[in-house]
């Protein structure tokens, strides 16, 4: 605990929480491996909070995806398996939902 001006005490964490060092991809058959290892044509399951490991096409499910880092668009977009909204970009983040993506390009470095 540290003392701040005014004599008020505020709890301070001993150490900052550690971030995961490597993104893990779950292949459709539930095998797990580092996101840098999925190959073209792999089907990767991606859940809320995870990054999409490479460019691909949604083959199952629906999700809200944050593409702001790539497109500059501030609003999340819906990506789903049917229709013209099935393409996803590697490095974007799934905000909600679960999708299975067939990778069409190389995995992005973590």
Short mmCIF file of N, CA, C and O in Angstrom, two decimals, residues 25-73:
data_model
loop_
_atom_site.label_atom_id
_atom_site.label_comp_id
_atom_site.label_asym_id
_atom_site.label_seq_id
_atom_site.Cartn_x
_atom_site.Cartn_y
_atom_site.Cartn_z
N UNK A 25 -4.33 -20.67 -31.51
CA UNK A 25 -5.46 -20.94 -32.40
C UNK A 25 -6.00 -22.33 -32.09
O UNK A 25 -5.25 -23.26 -31.83
N UNK A 26 -7.32 -22.45 -32.11
CA UNK A 26 -7.95 -23.75 -31.93
C UNK A 26 -8.44 -24.21 -33.28
O UNK A 26 -9.32 -23.59 -33.88
N UNK A 27 -7.85 -25.28 -33.78
CA UNK A 27 -8.28 -25.80 -35.07
C UNK A 27 -9.66 -26.40 -34.93
O UNK A 27 -10.11 -26.73 -33.83
N UNK A 28 -10.34 -26.54 -36.03
CA UNK A 28 -11.74 -27.01 -36.00
C UNK A 28 -11.87 -28.35 -35.27
O UNK A 28 -12.86 -28.61 -34.61
N UNK A 29 -10.89 -29.22 -35.38
CA UNK A 29 -10.95 -30.51 -34.71
C UNK A 29 -10.46 -30.43 -33.27
O UNK A 29 -10.13 -31.42 -32.65
N UNK A 30 -10.42 -29.19 -32.73
CA UNK A 30 -10.08 -28.89 -31.33
C UNK A 30 -8.61 -29.10 -30.97
O UNK A 30 -8.25 -29.05 -29.83
N UNK A 31 -7.75 -29.36 -31.96
CA UNK A 31 -6.32 -29.35 -31.67
C UNK A 31 -5.90 -27.91 -31.50
O UNK A 31 -6.38 -27.03 -32.19
N UNK A 32 -4.99 -27.64 -30.58
CA UNK A 32 -4.53 -26.27 -30.34
C UNK A 32 -3.08 -26.16 -30.74
O UNK A 32 -2.29 -27.06 -30.51
N UNK A 33 -2.73 -25.02 -31.35
CA UNK A 33 -1.34 -24.75 -31.66
C UNK A 33 -1.15 -23.25 -31.76
O UNK A 33 -2.11 -22.50 -31.82
N UNK A 34 0.09 -22.83 -31.76
CA UNK A 34 0.40 -21.39 -31.80
C UNK A 34 -0.19 -20.78 -33.07
O UNK A 34 -0.22 -21.41 -34.12
N UNK A 35 -0.67 -19.54 -32.96
CA UNK A 35 -1.31 -18.88 -34.10
C UNK A 35 -0.37 -18.71 -35.27
O UNK A 35 -0.80 -18.58 -36.39
N UNK A 36 0.92 -18.71 -35.02
CA UNK A 36 1.87 -18.56 -36.10
C UNK A 36 2.02 -19.86 -36.90
O UNK A 36 2.63 -19.87 -37.95
N UNK A 37 1.45 -20.95 -36.43
CA UNK A 37 1.60 -22.24 -37.09
C UNK A 37 0.46 -22.67 -38.01
O UNK A 37 0.67 -23.52 -38.85
N UNK A 38 -0.78 -22.14 -37.87
CA UNK A 38 -1.82 -22.59 -38.78
C UNK A 38 -1.42 -22.36 -40.23
O UNK A 38 -0.83 -21.34 -40.57
N UNK A 39 -1.73 -23.31 -41.07
CA UNK A 39 -1.36 -23.22 -42.48
C UNK A 39 -2.59 -22.90 -43.32
O UNK A 39 -3.72 -22.97 -42.85
N UNK A 40 -2.34 -22.57 -44.56
CA UNK A 40 -3.42 -22.32 -45.50
C UNK A 40 -4.34 -23.54 -45.55
O UNK A 40 -3.89 -24.66 -45.48
N UNK A 41 -5.61 -23.30 -45.63
CA UNK A 41 -6.68 -24.31 -45.68
C UNK A 41 -7.02 -24.89 -44.32
O UNK A 41 -7.92 -25.71 -44.22
N UNK A 42 -6.31 -24.52 -43.23
CA UNK A 42 -6.71 -24.94 -41.89
C UNK A 42 -8.02 -24.26 -41.53
O UNK A 42 -8.24 -23.10 -41.88
N UNK A 43 -8.88 -24.96 -40.81
CA UNK A 43 -10.10 -24.37 -40.28
C UNK A 43 -9.85 -24.07 -38.81
O UNK A 43 -9.56 -24.98 -38.03
N UNK A 44 -9.92 -22.81 -38.43
CA UNK A 44 -9.58 -22.37 -37.09
C UNK A 44 -10.82 -21.81 -36.39
O UNK A 44 -11.51 -20.96 -36.94
N UNK A 45 -11.10 -22.32 -35.17
CA UNK A 45 -12.21 -21.81 -34.37
C UNK A 45 -11.72 -20.60 -33.59
O UNK A 45 -10.68 -20.67 -32.93
N UNK A 46 -12.47 -19.50 -33.64
CA UNK A 46 -12.08 -18.26 -32.97
C UNK A 46 -13.25 -17.78 -32.14
O UNK A 46 -14.37 -17.64 -32.65
N UNK A 47 -13.00 -17.51 -30.86
CA UNK A 47 -14.03 -17.07 -29.94
C UNK A 47 -13.81 -15.62 -29.54
O UNK A 47 -12.78 -15.03 -29.85
N UNK A 48 -14.79 -15.07 -28.84
CA UNK A 48 -14.73 -13.67 -28.39
C UNK A 48 -13.43 -13.40 -27.64
O UNK A 48 -13.01 -14.19 -26.80
N UNK A 49 -12.79 -12.29 -27.98
CA UNK A 49 -11.55 -11.89 -27.33
C UNK A 49 -10.30 -12.37 -28.03
O UNK A 49 -9.20 -11.92 -27.72
N UNK A 50 -10.43 -13.27 -28.99
CA UNK A 50 -9.26 -13.80 -29.68
C UNK A 50 -9.02 -13.07 -30.99
O UNK A 50 -9.94 -12.51 -31.59
N UNK A 51 -7.76 -13.09 -31.43
CA UNK A 51 -7.39 -12.50 -32.71
C UNK A 51 -7.54 -13.53 -33.82
O UNK A 51 -7.29 -14.72 -33.61
N UNK A 52 -7.90 -13.05 -34.99
CA UNK A 52 -7.98 -13.92 -36.17
C UNK A 52 -6.55 -14.08 -36.69
O UNK A 52 -5.88 -13.09 -36.98
N UNK A 53 -6.05 -15.33 -36.77
CA UNK A 53 -4.63 -15.54 -37.07
C UNK A 53 -4.20 -15.26 -38.50
O UNK A 53 -3.02 -15.08 -38.76
N UNK A 54 -5.12 -15.22 -39.45
CA UNK A 54 -4.75 -14.95 -40.83
C UNK A 54 -5.98 -14.63 -41.66
O UNK A 54 -7.11 -14.81 -41.21
N UNK A 55 -5.76 -14.16 -42.88
CA UNK A 55 -6.88 -13.86 -43.77
C UNK A 55 -7.64 -15.15 -44.05
O UNK A 55 -7.05 -16.22 -44.14
N UNK A 56 -8.96 -15.03 -44.18
CA UNK A 56 -9.73 -16.22 -44.45
C UNK A 56 -11.19 -15.95 -44.73
O UNK A 56 -11.61 -14.82 -44.91
N UNK A 57 -11.94 -17.05 -44.74
CA UNK A 57 -13.37 -17.02 -45.02
C UNK A 57 -14.10 -17.73 -43.89
O UNK A 57 -13.71 -18.83 -43.50
N UNK A 58 -15.16 -17.10 -43.36
CA UNK A 58 -15.95 -17.71 -42.30
C UNK A 58 -16.75 -18.86 -42.92
O UNK A 58 -17.48 -18.66 -43.90
N UNK A 59 -16.58 -20.06 -42.37
CA UNK A 59 -17.31 -21.22 -42.89
C UNK A 59 -18.37 -21.71 -41.91
O UNK A 59 -19.19 -22.55 -42.26
N UNK A 60 -18.37 -21.15 -40.69
CA UNK A 60 -19.35 -21.55 -39.69
C UNK A 60 -19.47 -20.45 -38.64
O UNK A 60 -18.47 -19.90 -38.20
N UNK A 61 -20.70 -20.12 -38.23
CA UNK A 61 -20.92 -19.20 -37.14
C UNK A 61 -21.11 -17.75 -37.56
O UNK A 61 -21.14 -17.42 -38.75
N UNK A 62 -21.25 -16.90 -36.54
CA UNK A 62 -21.43 -15.46 -36.74
C UNK A 62 -20.74 -14.73 -35.58
O UNK A 62 -20.74 -15.22 -34.45
N UNK A 63 -20.15 -13.58 -35.88
CA UNK A 63 -19.42 -12.83 -34.84
C UNK A 63 -19.34 -11.35 -35.19
O UNK A 63 -19.44 -10.97 -36.36
N UNK A 64 -19.15 -10.55 -34.16
CA UNK A 64 -18.85 -9.13 -34.32
C UNK A 64 -17.32 -9.02 -34.31
O UNK A 64 -16.67 -9.53 -33.39
N UNK A 65 -16.77 -8.37 -35.32
CA UNK A 65 -15.31 -8.29 -35.48
C UNK A 65 -14.88 -6.82 -35.50
O UNK A 65 -15.48 -5.99 -36.18
N UNK A 66 -13.84 -6.51 -34.73
CA UNK A 66 -13.27 -5.16 -34.69
C UNK A 66 -12.18 -5.08 -35.76
O UNK A 66 -11.10 -5.64 -35.59
N UNK A 67 -12.47 -4.39 -36.84
CA UNK A 67 -11.51 -4.23 -37.93
C UNK A 67 -10.90 -2.83 -37.95
O UNK A 67 -10.29 -2.43 -38.93
N UNK A 68 -11.06 -2.08 -36.87
CA UNK A 68 -10.63 -0.68 -36.85
C UNK A 68 -9.12 -0.51 -37.10
O UNK A 68 -8.71 0.47 -37.71
N UNK A 69 -8.32 -1.46 -36.65
CA UNK A 69 -6.87 -1.34 -36.86
C UNK A 69 -6.50 -1.48 -38.34
O UNK A 69 -5.50 -0.94 -38.78
N UNK A 70 -7.33 -2.16 -39.10
CA UNK A 70 -7.04 -2.40 -40.51
C UNK A 70 -7.74 -1.37 -41.41
O UNK A 70 -7.13 -0.79 -42.29
N UNK A 71 -9.04 -1.16 -41.16
CA UNK A 71 -9.85 -0.33 -42.05
C UNK A 71 -10.03 1.10 -41.57
O UNK A 71 -10.39 1.97 -42.36
N UNK A 72 -9.85 1.35 -40.29
CA UNK A 72 -10.10 2.66 -39.74
C UNK A 72 -11.55 2.88 -39.34
O UNK A 72 -11.89 3.89 -38.74
N UNK A 73 -12.42 1.95 -39.68
CA UNK A 73 -13.83 2.02 -39.33
C UNK A 73 -13.98 1.78 -37.83
O UNK A 73 -13.51 0.78 -37.31
#
